[in-house]
Amino acid sequence: MAFWIPFALSLVVAMLMLIFFKRQIKTRNHVLMVTVSFILISLTTFFFNAYYPEDFENRQTTIIVDKEIEEALLSQTEAQITCYLLVTCPYCEIASKKLNALYNSEKVSSIELVYFAHQQTADSLVTANNINIPYRIIENDSIFFTRAGKIFPSIQLQKDKELIHWSGNNVNFACFDELMKYDKK
């Protein structure tokens, strides 16, 4: 269904260009060449920047948390949203930048980043990306991966007695929309 959109747009742009450059186009071959050029340009652009509906689907995992786990989670941090990141993961860097934009716009305030790294490495990454979100470091891999899971970025939202979790490619536009809904201000 989405494949016809760039094609239709390219035809509209081609028609507008034909009207705009009407004096300069002398033959039908020029008209055909301009139309085909715009169609090819728009289709090429579409395939490099395709629209994927799953980027907007909310594919979260909800875990019912028992009382002991809930108390342990609450004792770790006061943040409602915890994002576990690897410093070597490019998707984690993108997620941290998006979360930072939400944090700076005050749409999400109760958030904390947790890095698996040495202190100096995380500090330099946070400084280089102008991250303003509070963060902490876990250098022990078994503790980090037990809390975060094995797919990154890993974002966890604690809501009442539930732990809502997004990881990997489930961290998409819908995830960030959901985080804005549940944030306590």
mmCIF file of C-alpha atoms in Angstrom:
data_model
loop_
_atom_site.group_PDB
_atom_site.id
_atom_site.type_symbol
_atom_site.label_atom_id
_atom_site.label_comp_id
_atom_site.label_asym_id
_atom_site.label_seq_id
_atom_site.Cartn_x
_atom_site.Cartn_y
_atom_site.Cartn_z
ATOM 1 C CA MET A 1 0.000 0.000 0.000
ATOM 2 C CA ALA A 2 2.802 2.450 0.823
ATOM 3 C CA PHE A 3 4.608 1.774 -2.464
ATOM 4 C CA TRP A 4 2.237 3.946 -4.506
ATOM 5 C CA ILE A 5 2.855 7.065 -2.375
ATOM 6 C CA PRO A 6 6.345 7.961 -3.693
ATOM 7 C CA PHE A 7 5.267 7.064 -7.199
ATOM 8 C CA ALA A 8 2.248 9.404 -7.006
ATOM 9 C CA LEU A 9 4.347 12.136 -5.437
ATOM 10 C CA SER A 10 6.950 11.841 -8.165
ATOM 11 C CA LEU A 11 4.251 12.234 -10.815
ATOM 12 C CA VAL A 12 2.911 15.337 -9.097
ATOM 13 C CA VAL A 13 6.416 16.819 -8.847
ATOM 14 C CA ALA A 14 7.088 15.956 -12.482
ATOM 15 C CA MET A 15 3.864 17.670 -13.553
ATOM 16 C CA LEU A 16 4.685 20.765 -11.489
ATOM 17 C CA MET A 17 8.175 20.881 -13.003
ATOM 18 C CA LEU A 18 6.713 20.547 -16.496
ATOM 19 C CA ILE A 19 4.403 23.475 -15.827
ATOM 20 C CA PHE A 20 7.211 25.536 -14.285
ATOM 21 C CA PHE A 21 9.726 24.822 -17.072
ATOM 22 C CA LYS A 22 7.150 24.799 -19.879
ATOM 23 C CA ARG A 23 9.089 27.258 -22.041
ATOM 24 C CA GLN A 24 12.348 25.341 -21.797
ATOM 25 C CA ILE A 25 10.874 21.924 -22.707
ATOM 26 C CA LYS A 26 10.459 21.844 -26.460
ATOM 27 C CA THR A 27 9.619 18.246 -27.392
ATOM 28 C CA ARG A 28 7.717 15.256 -26.032
ATOM 29 C CA ASN A 29 11.026 13.467 -25.489
ATOM 30 C CA HIS A 30 12.003 16.164 -23.013
ATOM 31 C CA VAL A 31 8.657 15.741 -21.215
ATOM 32 C CA LEU A 32 9.129 11.989 -21.011
ATOM 33 C CA MET A 33 12.738 12.364 -19.873
ATOM 34 C CA VAL A 34 11.812 14.806 -17.074
ATOM 35 C CA THR A 35 8.932 12.606 -15.890
ATOM 36 C CA VAL A 36 11.026 9.418 -15.858
ATOM 37 C CA SER A 37 13.865 11.239 -14.076
ATOM 38 C CA PHE A 38 11.610 12.386 -11.266
ATOM 39 C CA ILE A 39 10.059 8.948 -10.912
ATOM 40 C CA LEU A 40 13.482 7.301 -10.694
ATOM 41 C CA ILE A 41 14.730 9.882 -8.184
ATOM 42 C CA SER A 42 11.685 9.472 -5.947
ATOM 43 C CA LEU A 43 11.780 5.658 -6.060
ATOM 44 C CA THR A 44 15.498 5.645 -5.281
ATOM 45 C CA THR A 45 14.919 7.988 -2.351
ATOM 46 C CA PHE A 46 12.053 5.807 -1.144
ATOM 47 C CA PHE A 47 14.108 2.622 -1.161
ATOM 48 C CA PHE A 48 16.918 4.241 0.797
ATOM 49 C CA ASN A 49 14.488 5.818 3.296
ATOM 50 C CA ALA A 50 11.658 3.323 3.301
ATOM 51 C CA TYR A 51 8.686 3.603 5.612
ATOM 52 C CA TYR A 52 8.437 0.572 7.886
ATOM 53 C CA PRO A 53 5.157 0.266 9.809
ATOM 54 C CA GLU A 54 6.842 -1.839 12.517
ATOM 55 C CA ASP A 55 8.826 1.263 13.527
ATOM 56 C CA PHE A 56 5.549 2.643 14.875
ATOM 57 C CA GLU A 57 4.188 -0.531 16.521
ATOM 58 C CA ASN A 58 4.364 -0.803 20.293
ATOM 59 C CA ARG A 59 6.062 -4.178 20.867
ATOM 60 C CA GLN A 60 6.758 -4.017 24.568
ATOM 61 C CA THR A 61 7.085 -6.892 26.990
ATOM 62 C CA THR A 62 5.272 -6.621 30.299
ATOM 63 C CA ILE A 63 6.548 -8.536 33.298
ATOM 64 C CA ILE A 64 4.552 -8.789 36.508
ATOM 65 C CA VAL A 65 6.960 -7.986 39.304
ATOM 66 C CA ASP A 66 6.663 -9.664 42.695
ATOM 67 C CA LYS A 67 7.118 -7.647 45.899
ATOM 68 C CA GLU A 68 10.777 -8.573 46.525
ATOM 69 C CA ILE A 69 11.877 -7.743 42.995
ATOM 70 C CA GLU A 70 9.886 -4.504 43.084
ATOM 71 C CA GLU A 71 11.607 -3.412 46.306
ATOM 72 C CA ALA A 72 15.004 -4.299 44.839
ATOM 73 C CA LEU A 73 14.263 -2.297 41.693
ATOM 74 C CA LEU A 74 13.064 0.701 43.683
ATOM 75 C CA SER A 75 16.141 0.590 45.882
ATOM 76 C CA GLN A 76 18.415 0.726 42.811
ATOM 77 C CA THR A 77 17.208 4.077 41.591
ATOM 78 C CA GLU A 78 14.491 6.635 41.989
ATOM 79 C CA ALA A 79 14.083 6.885 38.222
ATOM 80 C CA GLN A 80 10.964 5.390 36.742
ATOM 81 C CA ILE A 81 12.655 4.755 33.378
ATOM 82 C CA THR A 82 15.999 2.960 33.244
ATOM 83 C CA CYS A 83 17.868 2.586 29.975
ATOM 84 C CA TYR A 84 20.737 0.075 29.805
ATOM 85 C CA LEU A 85 23.319 0.910 27.149
ATOM 86 C CA LEU A 86 26.574 -0.464 25.788
ATOM 87 C CA VAL A 87 29.125 2.172 24.816
ATOM 88 C CA THR A 88 30.079 0.203 21.685
ATOM 89 C CA CYS A 89 26.500 -0.117 20.403
ATOM 90 C CA PRO A 90 25.512 2.434 17.710
ATOM 91 C CA TYR A 91 21.795 1.800 18.381
ATOM 92 C CA CYS A 92 22.374 2.581 22.054
ATOM 93 C CA GLU A 93 23.961 5.873 21.059
ATOM 94 C CA ILE A 94 20.937 6.754 18.909
ATOM 95 C CA ALA A 95 18.550 5.810 21.726
ATOM 96 C CA SER A 96 20.505 7.903 24.237
ATOM 97 C CA LYS A 97 20.342 10.926 21.914
ATOM 98 C CA LYS A 98 16.572 10.525 21.457
ATOM 99 C CA LEU A 99 16.029 10.095 25.186
ATOM 100 C CA ASN A 100 18.237 13.115 25.832
ATOM 101 C CA ALA A 101 16.093 15.207 23.471
ATOM 102 C CA LEU A 102 12.969 14.109 25.371
ATOM 103 C CA TYR A 103 14.684 14.825 28.689
ATOM 104 C CA ASN A 104 15.833 18.281 27.557
ATOM 105 C CA SER A 105 12.339 19.136 26.322
ATOM 106 C CA GLU A 106 11.029 18.054 29.748
ATOM 107 C CA LYS A 107 8.679 15.493 28.184
ATOM 108 C CA VAL A 108 10.434 12.719 30.105
ATOM 109 C CA SER A 109 11.984 13.574 33.450
ATOM 110 C CA SER A 110 12.207 10.461 35.618
ATOM 111 C CA ILE A 111 14.942 8.689 33.689
ATOM 112 C CA GLU A 112 18.393 7.234 34.243
ATOM 113 C CA LEU A 113 20.961 5.776 31.869
ATOM 114 C CA VAL A 114 23.071 2.811 32.940
ATOM 115 C CA TYR A 115 26.262 2.102 30.989
ATOM 116 C CA PHE A 116 28.344 -1.062 30.906
ATOM 117 C CA ALA A 117 31.738 0.605 30.771
ATOM 118 C CA HIS A 118 34.614 2.050 32.704
ATOM 119 C CA GLN A 119 33.894 5.420 34.265
ATOM 120 C CA GLN A 120 36.212 7.377 31.927
ATOM 121 C CA THR A 121 34.760 5.740 28.815
ATOM 122 C CA ALA A 122 31.192 6.529 29.795
ATOM 123 C CA ASP A 123 32.120 10.066 30.861
ATOM 124 C CA SER A 124 33.755 10.791 27.512
ATOM 125 C CA LEU A 125 30.796 9.329 25.585
ATOM 126 C CA VAL A 126 28.280 11.365 27.596
ATOM 127 C CA THR A 127 30.359 14.517 27.125
ATOM 128 C CA ALA A 128 30.857 13.932 23.390
ATOM 129 C CA ASN A 129 27.107 13.449 22.828
ATOM 130 C CA ASN A 130 26.030 16.269 25.205
ATOM 131 C CA ILE A 131 23.890 13.891 27.261
ATOM 132 C CA ASN A 132 22.226 15.645 30.208
ATOM 133 C CA ILE A 133 20.417 12.612 31.638
ATOM 134 C CA PRO A 134 21.738 11.308 34.977
ATOM 135 C CA TYR A 135 23.747 8.135 34.464
ATOM 136 C CA ARG A 136 25.630 5.502 36.361
ATOM 137 C CA ILE A 137 28.113 2.785 35.534
ATOM 138 C CA ILE A 138 28.019 -0.960 36.097
ATOM 139 C CA GLU A 139 31.406 -2.541 35.427
ATOM 140 C CA ASN A 140 30.428 -6.083 36.429
ATOM 141 C CA ASP A 141 29.152 -7.852 33.316
ATOM 142 C CA SER A 142 27.089 -10.500 35.129
ATOM 143 C CA ILE A 143 25.182 -7.872 37.130
ATOM 144 C CA PHE A 144 24.680 -5.640 34.087
ATOM 145 C CA PHE A 145 23.409 -8.387 31.771
ATOM 146 C CA THR A 146 21.181 -9.871 34.498
ATOM 147 C CA ARG A 147 19.423 -6.547 34.965
ATOM 148 C CA ALA A 148 19.427 -5.418 31.341
ATOM 149 C CA GLY A 149 18.982 -8.577 29.304
ATOM 150 C CA LYS A 150 21.118 -9.472 26.306
ATOM 151 C CA ILE A 151 19.689 -7.261 23.537
ATOM 152 C CA PHE A 152 20.461 -3.545 23.430
ATOM 153 C CA PRO A 153 19.388 -0.852 23.883
ATOM 154 C CA SER A 154 17.291 -2.086 26.790
ATOM 155 C CA ILE A 155 14.704 0.309 28.207
ATOM 156 C CA GLN A 156 12.683 -0.576 31.286
ATOM 157 C CA LEU A 157 9.732 1.358 32.635
ATOM 158 C CA GLN A 158 8.565 0.616 36.142
ATOM 159 C CA LYS A 159 4.833 1.197 36.401
ATOM 160 C CA ASP A 160 3.015 0.072 39.552
ATOM 161 C CA LYS A 161 3.726 -3.659 39.867
ATOM 162 C CA GLU A 162 4.722 -4.070 36.247
ATOM 163 C CA LEU A 163 8.029 -3.776 34.511
ATOM 164 C CA ILE A 164 7.550 -2.782 30.878
ATOM 165 C CA HIS A 165 10.552 -3.629 28.748
ATOM 166 C CA TRP A 166 11.694 -2.704 25.240
ATOM 167 C CA SER A 167 14.911 -4.023 23.752
ATOM 168 C CA GLY A 168 16.737 -4.157 20.448
ATOM 169 C CA ASN A 169 14.639 -3.114 17.480
ATOM 170 C CA ASN A 170 11.552 -2.857 19.722
ATOM 171 C CA VAL A 171 13.033 0.481 20.812
ATOM 172 C CA ASN A 172 11.269 2.493 18.118
ATOM 173 C CA PHE A 173 9.041 5.555 17.766
ATOM 174 C CA ALA A 174 6.180 3.833 19.633
ATOM 175 C CA CYS A 175 8.503 3.106 22.577
ATOM 176 C CA PHE A 176 9.396 6.773 22.996
ATOM 177 C CA ASP A 177 5.713 7.751 22.723
ATOM 178 C CA GLU A 178 4.852 5.292 25.485
ATOM 179 C CA LEU A 179 7.634 6.614 27.710
ATOM 180 C CA MET A 180 6.153 10.108 27.461
ATOM 181 C CA LYS A 181 2.732 8.782 28.535
ATOM 182 C CA TYR A 182 3.952 6.998 31.665
ATOM 183 C CA ASP A 183 6.500 9.455 32.955
ATOM 184 C CA LYS A 184 5.723 10.843 36.427
ATOM 185 C CA LYS A 185 6.267 14.562 36.584
#
